[in-house]
Amino acid sequence: MPSTHEHHHFNSTCVHAGYGDKECAENAHALAPPIYATSTFTFDSAADMRDTFSGKKEGYIYTRISNPTSSVAEARLAALDGTEAACVFASGIGSICATCYTFLKAGDHMIASSAIYGCTYAYMSHILPKFGVEVDFVDTTDMAAMEAAMKENTKIVFFEAVANPVCRLTDVRAVSDMVHAKNKDCLVVVDNTFTTSYVHRPMEHGADLVVYSLTKGMIGSGTALAGAVVGPASLLGPIRFEGLKDCTGAVCDARVSHALINGLKTLHVRIQRHGENCEKVVAHVAKKVGKGVDVLYCPSHPTSPYYEVSKKMLDGYCLVMAFELTGGFDAAEKFMDALKFCKRAVSLGDAETLVCAPAVSTHATYSPEARAKYGIAEGLVRISVGLEHADDIIADLEQAFVAAGVQ
């Protein structure tokens, strides 16, 4: 199986992990890992087939379980998060579902953050309860509330490191230490999509598993859907064979894994530029607070209530920031419609700057009451800051602010 290049710097790991000299020699010395576009694999003999299926011998059987192209991507993902193993999926939601189906059963309890992606919320609030799993949504930045929510049968605590859409930053170390002290069998699962492993590595702060929508910053081109779970091999084995093979079947196509490998090669360059641009955009929007902008959401900005935690957890700015307009959705609609350069779209981590109003897009699955309860205002605007020149992004946002009546 692929090597991990565990002792190289992060930037080099982005380029080389999972495809070293051994793997290169095994693939006609091709510089780039090939795409294994096959559904199944052959065996040298009946004994070879028997030993591979029994696990006595390592090898490939069927792409729903594993594929050589995906194995390179998985080794690279694991190395970037400083852990042992990874499993790629067809989407981020696929990775979350597989994790939950692997470790939860009827009668179990789960804690999920009250600030999460709308489709994740829909799955955990509407689907898991159908299977007899009790889910409580809690503010994961409130340690007293978190401790009070823990039960003897709590099996998973799930949250986004930087929460979608209001950029709430949970102290991964504090939550992980509390959870493991109260229940050593409970898994802390962190969605790290908003930051990528370049900015934050949750397992360094005590998390058990990390999930990604690779569609976003990890691939970076906006051309493919994929997800992943990374963590220790002891947990990834059950996820692969139960959550992926036998349950969801949410297999990442080898061609998408190849796109992921190519995306990861430039991860360190792209995310650094995203962060630099985000910092400049945030500084500009901060000047609007009290002049038509009610709240700025960015954990790395000094005005954020999560600023001190961000200095411990994050290596710079992440991909996304948000703000709340005083004029509600009417102002948000005027702002969105006035954009000429930035794109009106959901998703994040693409080269293009993407702007959305979460109340009517990414979090439309929340009821109006739930959005109000969890702080997703009608006037909230979320921006995934792209790779264009920061001055061009800011110029477009500025004329949109004027159109929305913001000084």
Tab-separated table of N, CA and C in Angstrom, residues 263-350:
chain	number	residue	atom	x	y	z
A	263	GLY	N	-5.415	18.160	-6.846
A	263	GLY	CA	-5.777	19.309	-6.024
A	263	GLY	C	-4.895	19.442	-4.800
A	264	LEU	N	-4.583	18.317	-4.167
A	264	LEU	CA	-3.760	18.357	-2.958
A	264	LEU	C	-2.343	18.834	-3.244
A	265	LYS	N	-1.867	18.643	-4.470
A	265	LYS	CA	-0.516	19.096	-4.805
A	265	LYS	C	-0.349	20.601	-4.616
A	266	THR	N	-1.422	21.340	-4.778
A	266	THR	CA	-1.349	22.805	-4.646
A	266	THR	C	-2.100	23.316	-3.425
A	267	LEU	N	-2.506	22.416	-2.526
A	267	LEU	CA	-3.303	22.811	-1.363
A	267	LEU	C	-2.633	23.925	-0.574
A	268	HIS	N	-1.352	23.759	-0.269
A	268	HIS	CA	-0.651	24.726	0.576
A	268	HIS	C	-0.558	26.096	-0.081
A	269	VAL	N	-0.423	26.128	-1.387
A	269	VAL	CA	-0.328	27.401	-2.108
A	269	VAL	C	-1.699	28.074	-2.170
A	270	ARG	N	-2.705	27.293	-2.513
A	270	ARG	CA	-4.056	27.845	-2.671
A	270	ARG	C	-4.640	28.341	-1.352
A	271	ILE	N	-4.542	27.515	-0.305
A	271	ILE	CA	-5.181	27.887	0.953
A	271	ILE	C	-4.485	29.082	1.589
A	272	GLN	N	-3.190	29.190	1.387
A	272	GLN	CA	-2.501	30.383	1.889
A	272	GLN	C	-3.039	31.637	1.204
A	273	ARG	N	-3.240	31.568	-0.114
A	273	ARG	CA	-3.765	32.730	-0.835
A	273	ARG	C	-5.221	32.998	-0.463
A	274	HIS	N	-6.017	31.949	-0.320
A	274	HIS	CA	-7.390	32.138	0.169
A	274	HIS	C	-7.374	32.902	1.493
A	275	GLY	N	-6.498	32.478	2.395
A	275	GLY	CA	-6.427	33.103	3.713
A	275	GLY	C	-5.984	34.549	3.653
A	276	GLU	N	-4.993	34.833	2.817
A	276	GLU	CA	-4.518	36.211	2.668
A	276	GLU	C	-5.629	37.103	2.124
A	277	ASN	N	-6.343	36.614	1.126
A	277	ASN	CA	-7.454	37.388	0.569
A	277	ASN	C	-8.583	37.551	1.579
A	278	CYS	N	-8.869	36.480	2.321
A	278	CYS	CA	-9.932	36.544	3.323
A	278	CYS	C	-9.604	37.593	4.381
A	279	GLU	N	-8.360	37.635	4.803
A	279	GLU	CA	-7.954	38.623	5.813
A	279	GLU	C	-8.203	40.044	5.314
A	280	LYS	N	-7.914	40.300	4.043
A	280	LYS	CA	-8.122	41.635	3.476
A	280	LYS	C	-9.612	41.961	3.348
A	281	VAL	N	-10.397	40.986	2.928
A	281	VAL	CA	-11.841	41.202	2.809
A	281	VAL	C	-12.455	41.450	4.180
A	282	VAL	N	-12.051	40.668	5.165
A	282	VAL	CA	-12.568	40.837	6.527
A	282	VAL	C	-12.229	42.224	7.058
A	283	ALA	N	-11.018	42.683	6.817
A	283	ALA	CA	-10.620	44.016	7.280
A	283	ALA	C	-11.497	45.094	6.654
A	284	HIS	N	-11.866	44.904	5.399
A	284	HIS	CA	-12.726	45.880	4.727
A	284	HIS	C	-14.140	45.846	5.304
A	285	VAL	N	-14.682	44.646	5.485
A	285	VAL	CA	-16.049	44.514	6.001
A	285	VAL	C	-16.127	45.008	7.441
A	286	ALA	N	-15.057	44.836	8.198
A	286	ALA	CA	-15.048	45.279	9.603
A	286	ALA	C	-15.326	46.771	9.719
A	287	LYS	N	-14.941	47.531	8.712
A	287	LYS	CA	-15.181	48.975	8.723
A	287	LYS	C	-16.667	49.312	8.541
A	288	LYS	N	-17.458	48.337	8.105
A	288	LYS	CA	-18.881	48.556	7.858
A	288	LYS	C	-19.744	48.257	9.082
A	289	VAL	N	-19.159	47.650	10.099
A	289	VAL	CA	-19.932	47.295	11.291
A	289	VAL	C	-20.466	48.567	11.944
A	290	GLY	N	-21.774	48.589	12.192
A	290	GLY	CA	-22.422	49.770	12.742
A	290	GLY	C	-22.872	50.752	11.682
A	291	LYS	N	-22.585	50.441	10.411
A	291	LYS	CA	-22.956	51.324	9.306
A	291	LYS	C	-23.796	50.580	8.263
A	292	GLY	N	-24.548	49.598	8.738
A	292	GLY	CA	-25.346	48.766	7.845
A	292	GLY	C	-25.004	47.294	7.960
A	293	VAL	N	-23.873	47.012	8.597
A	293	VAL	CA	-23.501	45.636	8.938
A	293	VAL	C	-23.607	45.498	10.447
A	294	ASP	N	-24.420	44.553	10.896
A	294	ASP	CA	-24.610	44.360	12.340
A	294	ASP	C	-23.491	43.549	12.969
A	295	VAL	N	-23.112	42.449	12.323
A	295	VAL	CA	-22.141	41.524	12.905
A	295	VAL	C	-21.194	41.023	11.828
A	296	LEU	N	-19.922	40.927	12.172
A	296	LEU	CA	-18.911	40.304	11.322
A	296	LEU	C	-18.572	38.949	11.920
A	297	TYR	N	-18.540	37.914	11.085
A	297	TYR	CA	-18.221	36.568	11.560
A	297	TYR	C	-16.911	36.091	10.937
A	298	CYS	N	-15.873	36.064	11.735
A	298	CYS	CA	-14.579	35.528	11.313
A	298	CYS	C	-13.756	35.268	12.565
A	299	PRO	N	-13.456	34.011	12.903
A	299	PRO	CA	-12.789	33.719	14.173
A	299	PRO	C	-11.382	34.271	14.289
A	300	SER	N	-10.729	34.539	13.170
A	300	SER	CA	-9.348	35.017	13.217
A	300	SER	C	-9.235	36.532	13.326
A	301	HIS	N	-10.379	37.233	13.286
A	301	HIS	CA	-10.342	38.689	13.419
A	301	HIS	C	-10.339	39.063	14.897
A	302	PRO	N	-9.560	40.078	15.295
A	302	PRO	CA	-9.458	40.442	16.722
A	302	PRO	C	-10.776	40.772	17.401
A	303	THR	N	-11.814	41.152	16.643
A	303	THR	CA	-13.105	41.468	17.264
A	303	THR	C	-13.942	40.224	17.553
A	304	SER	N	-13.512	39.071	17.075
A	304	SER	CA	-14.294	37.845	17.247
A	304	SER	C	-14.211	37.334	18.682
A	305	PRO	N	-15.322	36.823	19.224
A	305	PRO	CA	-15.275	36.210	20.558
A	305	PRO	C	-14.430	34.938	20.584
A	306	TYR	N	-14.081	34.430	19.407
A	306	TYR	CA	-13.285	33.205	19.315
A	306	TYR	C	-11.824	33.485	18.953
A	307	TYR	N	-11.446	34.745	19.021
A	307	TYR	CA	-10.103	35.134	18.575
A	307	TYR	C	-9.002	34.422	19.362
A	308	GLU	N	-9.137	34.359	20.687
A	308	GLU	CA	-8.098	33.719	21.501
A	308	GLU	C	-8.011	32.225	21.202
A	309	VAL	N	-9.159	31.589	21.004
A	309	VAL	CA	-9.150	30.169	20.641
A	309	VAL	C	-8.514	29.986	19.267
A	310	SER	N	-8.784	30.904	18.358
A	310	SER	CA	-8.228	30.789	17.006
A	310	SER	C	-6.706	30.828	17.027
A	311	LYS	N	-6.128	31.587	17.928
A	311	LYS	CA	-4.667	31.669	18.003
A	311	LYS	C	-4.061	30.348	18.446
A	312	LYS	N	-4.819	29.547	19.200
A	312	LYS	CA	-4.345	28.226	19.625
A	312	LYS	C	-4.579	27.163	18.550
A	313	MET	N	-5.652	27.323	17.790
A	313	MET	CA	-6.097	26.248	16.902
A	313	MET	C	-5.769	26.443	15.431
A	314	LEU	N	-5.813	27.666	14.944
A	314	LEU	CA	-5.751	27.899	13.507
A	314	LEU	C	-4.422	28.498	13.077
A	315	ASP	N	-3.919	28.003	11.960
A	315	ASP	CA	-2.707	28.567	11.366
A	315	ASP	C	-3.110	29.543	10.266
A	316	GLY	N	-3.725	30.651	10.677
A	316	GLY	CA	-4.133	31.661	9.718
A	316	GLY	C	-5.635	31.718	9.520
A	317	TYR	N	-6.050	32.438	8.493
A	317	TYR	CA	-7.467	32.602	8.162
A	317	TYR	C	-7.957	31.386	7.375
A	318	CYS	N	-9.244	31.087	7.509
A	318	CYS	CA	-9.803	29.968	6.754
A	318	CYS	C	-10.398	30.476	5.443
A	319	LEU	N	-11.215	29.668	4.813
A	319	LEU	CA	-11.716	29.969	3.471
A	319	LEU	C	-12.902	30.920	3.451
A	320	VAL	N	-13.595	31.022	4.582
A	320	VAL	CA	-14.926	31.628	4.588
A	320	VAL	C	-15.050	32.689	5.671
A	321	MET	N	-15.824	33.726	5.377
A	321	MET	CA	-16.242	34.704	6.372
A	321	MET	C	-17.709	35.022	6.106
A	322	ALA	N	-18.339	35.699	7.045
A	322	ALA	CA	-19.756	36.038	6.879
A	322	ALA	C	-20.049	37.335	7.614
A	323	PHE	N	-21.183	37.927	7.278
A	323	PHE	CA	-21.617	39.136	7.980
A	323	PHE	C	-23.133	39.218	7.915
A	324	GLU	N	-23.683	39.966	8.846
A	324	GLU	CA	-25.134	40.119	8.938
A	324	GLU	C	-25.501	41.564	8.629
A	325	LEU	N	-26.368	41.743	7.639
A	325	LEU	CA	-26.791	43.076	7.230
A	325	LEU	C	-27.966	43.555	8.071
A	326	THR	N	-27.926	44.830	8.441
A	326	THR	CA	-28.963	45.426	9.285
A	326	THR	C	-30.341	45.332	8.634
A	327	GLY	N	-30.383	45.446	7.325
A	327	GLY	CA	-31.660	45.480	6.615
A	327	GLY	C	-32.297	44.135	6.357
A	328	GLY	N	-31.784	43.054	6.950
A	328	GLY	CA	-32.389	41.739	6.790
A	328	GLY	C	-32.254	41.191	5.383
A	329	PHE	N	-33.188	40.305	5.005
A	329	PHE	CA	-33.064	39.653	3.704
A	329	PHE	C	-33.222	40.640	2.556
A	330	ASP	N	-33.996	41.689	2.742
A	330	ASP	CA	-34.140	42.692	1.686
A	330	ASP	C	-32.780	43.282	1.331
A	331	ALA	N	-31.989	43.612	2.353
A	331	ALA	CA	-30.645	44.142	2.114
A	331	ALA	C	-29.736	43.072	1.521
A	332	ALA	N	-29.861	41.839	2.027
A	332	ALA	CA	-29.034	40.749	1.505
A	332	ALA	C	-29.333	40.501	0.027
A	333	GLU	N	-30.605	40.577	-0.334
A	333	GLU	CA	-30.999	40.367	-1.727
A	333	GLU	C	-30.440	41.472	-2.618
A	334	LYS	N	-30.514	42.711	-2.155
A	334	LYS	CA	-29.955	43.826	-2.935
A	334	LYS	C	-28.445	43.672	-3.084
A	335	PHE	N	-27.792	43.256	-2.001
A	335	PHE	CA	-26.342	43.045	-2.034
A	335	PHE	C	-25.992	41.964	-3.060
A	336	MET	N	-26.696	40.848	-2.991
A	336	MET	CA	-26.414	39.729	-3.894
A	336	MET	C	-26.661	40.118	-5.352
A	337	ASP	N	-27.778	40.776	-5.602
A	337	ASP	CA	-28.140	41.113	-6.979
A	337	ASP	C	-27.191	42.139	-7.594
A	338	ALA	N	-26.515	42.915	-6.761
A	338	ALA	CA	-25.614	43.951	-7.267
A	338	ALA	C	-24.239	43.412	-7.644
A	339	LEU	N	-23.930	42.197	-7.269
A	339	LEU	CA	-22.600	41.641	-7.549
A	339	LEU	C	-22.361	41.526	-9.050
A	340	LYS	N	-21.166	41.925	-9.484
A	340	LYS	CA	-20.815	41.877	-10.901
A	340	LYS	C	-19.604	40.986	-11.174
A	341	PHE	N	-18.796	40.764	-10.168
A	341	PHE	CA	-17.535	40.025	-10.313
A	341	PHE	C	-17.581	38.719	-9.523
A	342	CYS	N	-17.974	38.808	-8.276
A	342	CYS	CA	-18.133	37.615	-7.440
A	342	CYS	C	-19.355	36.823	-7.921
A	343	LYS	N	-19.349	35.535	-7.651
A	343	LYS	CA	-20.396	34.655	-8.160
A	343	LYS	C	-21.433	34.335	-7.082
A	344	ARG	N	-22.702	34.373	-7.467
A	344	ARG	CA	-23.779	33.947	-6.568
A	344	ARG	C	-23.864	32.426	-6.650
A	345	ALA	N	-23.346	31.766	-5.638
A	345	ALA	CA	-23.314	30.296	-5.643
A	345	ALA	C	-23.047	29.786	-4.238
A	346	VAL	N	-23.519	28.550	-3.986
A	346	VAL	CA	-23.149	27.881	-2.744
A	346	VAL	C	-21.812	27.171	-2.975
A	347	SER	N	-21.377	26.416	-2.000
A	347	SER	CA	-20.081	25.743	-1.953
A	347	SER	C	-19.010	26.743	-1.524
A	348	LEU	N	-17.779	26.257	-1.463
A	348	LEU	CA	-16.673	27.088	-0.981
A	348	LEU	C	-15.351	26.451	-1.374
A	349	GLY	N	-14.293	27.247	-1.280
A	349	GLY	CA	-12.962	26.737	-1.571
A	349	GLY	C	-12.609	26.695	-3.038
A	350	ASP	N	-13.455	27.251	-3.910
A	350	ASP	CA	-13.145	27.316	-5.333
A	350	ASP	C	-12.240	28.514	-5.614
